Short mmCIF file of C-alpha atoms and ligand atoms in Angstrom, two decimals:
data_model
loop_
_atom_site.label_atom_id
_atom_site.label_comp_id
_atom_site.label_asym_id
_atom_site.label_seq_id
_atom_site.Cartn_x
_atom_site.Cartn_y
_atom_site.Cartn_z
CA MET A 1 0.00 0.00 0.00
CA PRO A 2 1.39 3.45 -0.83
CA GLU A 3 2.32 5.11 2.46
CA LEU A 4 3.05 8.80 2.96
CA PRO A 5 6.66 8.58 1.67
CA GLU A 6 5.52 6.99 -1.61
CA VAL A 7 2.79 9.60 -2.01
CA GLU A 8 5.22 12.44 -1.32
CA THR A 9 7.77 10.97 -3.75
CA THR A 10 5.02 10.65 -6.36
CA ARG A 11 4.02 14.25 -5.72
CA ARG A 12 7.54 15.57 -6.15
CA GLY A 13 8.09 13.64 -9.36
CA LEU A 14 4.76 14.65 -10.87
CA ALA A 15 4.77 18.29 -9.72
CA ALA A 16 7.99 18.99 -11.62
CA HIS A 17 6.39 17.75 -14.83
CA LEU A 18 2.79 18.93 -14.46
CA THR A 19 3.01 22.45 -13.09
CA GLY A 20 2.15 25.00 -15.78
CA LEU A 21 0.72 22.48 -18.28
CA ALA A 22 -2.83 22.78 -19.61
CA ILE A 23 -5.29 19.89 -19.53
CA ASN A 24 -6.49 19.18 -23.09
CA ASP A 25 -8.83 16.34 -22.20
CA VAL A 26 -9.87 13.87 -19.51
CA VAL A 27 -10.47 10.13 -20.05
CA ILE A 28 -12.51 8.10 -17.56
CA ARG A 29 -12.34 4.39 -18.46
CA ASN A 30 -13.74 3.01 -15.24
CA ALA A 31 -15.43 5.42 -12.83
CA SER A 32 -15.91 2.77 -10.11
CA LEU A 33 -13.17 3.63 -7.67
CA ARG A 34 -13.72 3.97 -3.92
CA TRP A 35 -16.20 6.69 -4.85
CA PRO A 36 -17.41 7.24 -8.44
CA ILE A 37 -15.21 9.56 -10.50
CA PRO A 38 -17.41 12.64 -11.16
CA LYS A 39 -18.90 12.50 -14.68
CA GLN A 40 -18.51 16.24 -15.17
CA LEU A 41 -14.70 16.18 -14.80
CA PRO A 42 -13.96 16.43 -18.56
CA ARG A 43 -16.16 19.53 -18.81
CA LEU A 44 -14.65 21.06 -15.65
CA LEU A 45 -11.01 20.37 -16.49
CA ARG A 46 -10.70 20.92 -20.26
CA GLY A 47 -8.58 24.02 -20.85
CA CYS A 48 -7.52 24.42 -17.22
CA THR A 49 -3.88 25.03 -16.34
CA ILE A 50 -2.31 23.00 -13.52
CA ARG A 51 -1.06 25.56 -11.02
CA SER A 52 0.44 23.24 -8.42
CA LEU A 53 0.41 19.74 -7.01
CA LYS A 54 0.39 19.63 -3.23
CA ARG A 55 -0.24 16.96 -0.63
CA ARG A 56 -2.35 16.72 2.50
CA ALA A 57 -2.03 13.40 4.37
CA LYS A 58 -2.08 10.85 1.52
CA TYR A 59 -4.25 13.01 -0.74
CA LEU A 60 -2.67 14.71 -3.75
CA LEU A 61 -4.22 18.11 -4.43
CA MET A 62 -3.98 19.41 -8.00
CA ASP A 63 -4.85 23.09 -8.11
CA CYS A 64 -6.59 23.67 -11.44
CA GLY A 65 -7.63 27.29 -10.85
CA SER A 66 -11.39 26.80 -10.71
CA GLY A 67 -11.05 24.04 -8.14
CA THR A 68 -8.92 21.15 -6.96
CA LEU A 69 -8.61 17.63 -8.34
CA ILE A 70 -8.16 15.39 -5.28
CA LEU A 71 -6.36 12.10 -5.94
CA HIS A 72 -5.79 9.18 -3.56
CA LEU A 73 -3.79 6.05 -4.43
CA GLY A 74 -5.80 3.75 -2.12
CA MET A 75 -4.31 0.27 -1.69
CA SER A 76 -2.67 -0.24 -5.07
CA GLY A 77 -2.80 2.97 -7.11
CA SER A 78 0.05 4.58 -9.02
CA LEU A 79 0.35 7.66 -11.21
CA ARG A 80 2.59 7.83 -14.26
CA ILE A 81 3.52 10.37 -16.91
CA LEU A 82 3.55 8.72 -20.33
CA PRO A 83 3.55 9.71 -24.02
CA ALA A 84 -0.05 10.42 -25.10
CA ASN A 85 -0.09 7.49 -27.55
CA THR A 86 0.70 4.86 -24.87
CA ALA A 87 -1.94 2.12 -25.06
CA PRO A 88 -3.92 1.68 -21.83
CA GLU A 89 -3.84 -1.60 -19.93
CA LYS A 90 -6.50 -3.38 -17.91
CA HIS A 91 -6.25 -1.40 -14.68
CA ASP A 92 -5.70 2.06 -16.22
CA HIS A 93 -8.89 3.81 -15.15
CA PHE A 94 -8.29 7.54 -15.49
CA GLU A 95 -6.05 9.97 -17.32
CA LEU A 96 -5.38 13.60 -18.08
CA LEU A 97 -4.19 14.48 -21.59
CA LEU A 98 -1.71 17.32 -21.28
CA SER A 99 -0.65 20.22 -23.49
CA ASP A 100 2.94 18.94 -23.95
CA GLY A 101 1.83 15.69 -25.61
CA SER A 102 2.08 13.59 -22.47
CA LEU A 103 -0.59 12.10 -20.25
CA MET A 104 -0.94 11.42 -16.54
CA ARG A 105 -2.42 7.97 -15.98
CA LEU A 106 -3.90 6.37 -12.86
CA ARG A 107 -3.49 2.62 -12.60
CA ASP A 108 -5.31 0.98 -9.70
CA PRO A 109 -5.91 -2.80 -9.79
CA ARG A 110 -7.84 -2.93 -6.50
CA ARG A 111 -9.81 0.30 -7.15
CA PHE A 112 -9.67 1.66 -3.59
CA GLY A 113 -8.18 4.89 -4.91
CA ALA A 114 -10.11 8.10 -5.50
CA VAL A 115 -10.44 10.90 -8.05
CA LEU A 116 -12.63 13.71 -6.71
CA TRP A 117 -13.34 17.34 -7.48
CA HIS A 118 -13.68 20.18 -5.00
CA SER A 119 -14.38 23.78 -5.95
CA GLY A 120 -13.07 26.23 -3.40
CA ASP A 121 -10.52 25.56 -0.68
CA ALA A 122 -9.51 21.88 -0.86
CA HIS A 123 -8.80 21.81 2.86
CA SER A 124 -12.52 22.32 3.56
CA HIS A 125 -13.41 19.07 1.73
CA PRO A 126 -15.11 16.64 4.16
CA LEU A 127 -12.27 14.11 3.75
CA LEU A 128 -9.65 16.69 4.69
CA ALA A 129 -11.36 19.08 7.11
CA SER A 130 -10.87 17.10 10.33
CA LEU A 131 -7.37 15.77 9.69
CA GLY A 132 -4.63 16.26 12.28
CA PRO A 133 -1.30 17.98 11.58
CA GLU A 134 1.25 16.80 9.02
CA PRO A 135 4.04 14.77 10.68
CA LEU A 136 6.80 16.73 8.93
CA GLU A 137 5.38 20.20 9.67
CA ALA A 138 6.32 22.33 12.67
CA ASP A 139 2.89 22.14 14.36
CA PHE A 140 3.44 18.43 15.07
CA ASP A 141 5.74 18.77 18.08
CA ALA A 142 6.27 17.29 21.54
CA ARG A 143 3.88 19.67 23.26
CA TYR A 144 1.15 18.94 20.72
CA LEU A 145 1.52 15.15 21.03
CA TYR A 146 1.65 15.38 24.81
CA GLN A 147 -1.58 17.36 24.97
CA ALA A 148 -3.33 15.22 22.33
CA THR A 149 -2.66 12.05 24.33
CA ARG A 150 -3.56 13.19 27.86
CA GLY A 151 -6.22 11.01 29.45
CA ARG A 152 -6.08 8.50 26.58
CA SER A 153 -6.00 4.82 27.56
CA VAL A 154 -5.72 3.68 23.92
CA SER A 155 -2.26 2.43 22.94
CA ILE A 156 0.34 4.91 21.74
CA LYS A 157 0.64 2.98 18.47
CA GLN A 158 -3.05 3.32 17.71
CA CYS A 159 -2.85 7.00 18.67
CA ILE A 160 -0.08 7.87 16.23
CA MET A 161 -1.90 5.93 13.48
CA ASP A 162 -5.07 7.99 14.11
CA ASN A 163 -5.44 10.61 11.35
CA HIS A 164 -7.15 12.98 13.76
CA ILE A 165 -3.99 13.09 15.89
CA VAL A 166 -1.37 13.07 13.13
CA VAL A 167 -1.75 12.09 9.47
CA GLY A 168 0.29 9.72 7.36
CA VAL A 169 1.87 7.47 10.00
CA GLY A 170 0.99 4.05 8.58
CA ASN A 171 1.63 0.69 10.20
CA ILE A 172 5.21 0.28 8.99
CA TYR A 173 6.32 3.74 10.13
CA ALA A 174 4.47 3.53 13.46
CA ASN A 175 6.29 0.27 14.25
CA GLU A 176 9.66 1.65 13.18
CA ALA A 177 9.33 5.00 14.98
CA LEU A 178 8.28 3.33 18.25
CA TYR A 179 11.24 0.95 18.05
CA ARG A 180 13.67 3.78 17.44
CA ALA A 181 12.13 5.81 20.26
CA GLY A 182 12.29 2.83 22.69
CA ILE A 183 8.54 2.90 23.34
CA LYS A 184 6.43 -0.27 23.61
CA PRO A 185 3.53 -0.10 21.12
CA ARG A 186 0.96 -1.22 23.73
CA LEU A 187 1.82 1.56 26.21
CA ALA A 188 -1.28 3.62 27.10
CA ALA A 189 -0.88 6.91 25.21
CA GLY A 190 -1.76 8.97 28.29
CA LYS A 191 1.26 7.57 30.16
CA LEU A 192 3.84 8.97 27.74
CA SER A 193 5.91 11.71 29.42
CA LEU A 194 6.73 14.97 27.63
CA PRO A 195 10.38 13.96 26.99
CA ARG A 196 9.23 10.64 25.53
CA CYS A 197 6.70 12.49 23.34
CA ALA A 198 9.61 14.62 22.10
CA ARG A 199 11.62 11.50 21.28
CA LEU A 200 8.70 9.89 19.47
CA VAL A 201 7.96 13.00 17.40
CA GLU A 202 11.64 13.15 16.44
CA GLU A 203 11.69 9.48 15.37
CA ILE A 204 8.41 9.69 13.43
CA ARG A 205 9.81 12.63 11.50
CA ALA A 206 13.18 10.97 10.93
CA THR A 207 11.66 7.66 9.81
CA LEU A 208 9.40 9.33 7.27
CA ALA A 209 12.07 11.76 6.07
CA GLU A 210 14.55 8.92 5.49
CA ALA A 211 11.98 6.95 3.51
CA ILE A 212 11.19 10.00 1.36
CA ALA A 213 14.90 10.61 0.76
CA GLN A 214 15.36 6.97 -0.22
CA GLY A 215 12.28 7.09 -2.42
CA GLY A 216 13.76 9.84 -4.52
CA SER A 217 16.26 7.36 -5.88
CA THR A 218 14.06 4.24 -5.77
CA LEU A 219 11.37 5.85 -7.92
CA ARG A 220 13.58 8.02 -10.08
CA ASP A 221 12.31 6.42 -13.27
CA PHE A 222 8.60 6.82 -12.68
CA VAL A 223 8.24 9.73 -15.06
CA GLY A 224 8.47 8.40 -18.59
CA SER A 225 8.37 4.72 -17.75
CA SER A 226 5.46 2.39 -18.33
CA GLY A 227 6.41 -0.04 -15.58
CA GLN A 228 4.81 -0.14 -12.16
CA PRO A 229 6.67 1.89 -9.55
CA GLY A 230 7.95 -0.43 -6.86
CA TYR A 231 7.00 0.48 -3.33
CA PHE A 232 9.94 1.01 -1.06
CA GLN A 233 11.82 -1.99 0.19
CA GLN A 234 13.72 -0.92 3.24
CA ASN A 235 15.89 -2.51 5.82
CA TYR A 236 13.46 -2.35 8.72
CA GLY A 237 14.41 -2.37 12.40
CA VAL A 238 11.39 -4.36 13.58
CA TYR A 239 8.68 -4.34 10.90
CA GLY A 240 8.14 -7.85 9.53
CA ARG A 241 10.90 -9.25 11.77
CA GLY A 242 8.84 -11.27 14.30
CA GLY A 243 10.99 -14.03 15.85
CA GLU A 244 14.24 -12.55 14.51
CA PRO A 245 16.94 -11.07 16.77
CA CYS A 246 16.76 -7.37 17.67
CA ARG A 247 19.45 -5.46 15.79
CA ARG A 248 20.41 -3.67 19.02
CA CYS A 249 20.28 -6.27 21.78
CA GLY A 250 19.73 -9.66 20.16
CA SER A 251 16.43 -10.42 21.97
CA LEU A 252 13.79 -11.98 19.73
CA ILE A 253 11.36 -9.48 18.18
CA LYS A 254 7.78 -10.04 19.35
CA GLN A 255 4.73 -9.87 17.12
CA ILE A 256 1.25 -9.00 18.41
CA ARG A 257 -2.06 -7.79 16.93
CA GLN A 258 -3.34 -4.30 17.72
CA GLY A 259 -6.47 -2.94 16.05
CA GLN A 260 -6.23 -5.68 13.39
CA ARG A 261 -2.69 -4.62 12.48
CA SER A 262 0.58 -6.40 13.24
CA SER A 263 2.86 -4.80 15.77
CA PHE A 264 6.50 -5.77 16.12
CA TYR A 265 8.68 -4.78 19.07
CA CYS A 266 11.65 -5.68 21.22
CA GLY A 267 10.57 -6.35 24.81
CA ASN A 268 14.03 -5.41 26.00
CA CYS A 269 14.62 -2.14 24.09
CA GLN A 270 11.03 -0.83 24.20
CA LYS A 271 9.41 0.10 27.52
ZN1 LIG B 1 16.30 -5.00 21.56
#
C-alpha cells in the first residue's frame, strides 16, 4: 500500500512535470473507484492550467484554478507520466491528456483509490477538514503530542496511526518509529511523558524523512516509464521481523495484533 513517503515521492516527481501544463482532455475508463469519479470532470477540467500539485495526508491536491482535483492512491494505485499514444492496460482507469503531448495515468488494480473534485478551498473538503497535523510540519511537536494524548487509555501505536492526531503514519512507520524511540507499542498513550513524546515525534519525522529521501532514488524512473513503480523496500528495524533477533540487543522481536494490524517490538529495548 502506498504510504506517505511513496505519495510524497510521487508528488515531487509529478509536480515537476505537471506544473504549468494545460489539460487538453480527460479520459474516464472506469469510474468505479472507492467513490465514483465525477462525470462532469472532462467539462470542468478541459482548458484548465495545472497551477500546483500539493499533498495533504495521503491526498494529492492538484490546483486547477477553478477548483482542486483530489487524488488518492488507495491500496494499489500509481500515477505515471507517459507519451499520449501509450496504449492503456487493464487497470488504467483515469487519465489527463496534457498540453505537452504527455498524459498522466492512474493505474489501480484494486480500485480503492479516489479521483474527486472540489471547488473552493480543498482543505474544507469533508475528507480533509478534520485531519490532524502533518508529521513533517512544525505544528506536530512534543507539546502537541503530549496534549493530544492526555487522558487517553488507547495504545500509543493506535494513537499515532489515528489521522485525527497526526496524518500519514501508517503501520510500517508507526512500528519503526516506536522501536527507534524505545517505546512499547501497547503503552497507554496517556502515560507517555513529555520527553518521551519529544523523542517519538523526532523518530516519526526521521523515519518518514529517510523513507522520502530513499524514495527519490528508488522511484527516479517513474516519469516516462510504463512499468509499475515499486513500493519502497527498506531494511526495517522491527517491521516484519517477528521471531528474529533485535538489531540492538539480540532479543527476539515479538509480534502482536493491535487494532487488526501487526505490531513488532523488542521487549528489551522498548518500555
Ligand atoms: Zn532489543
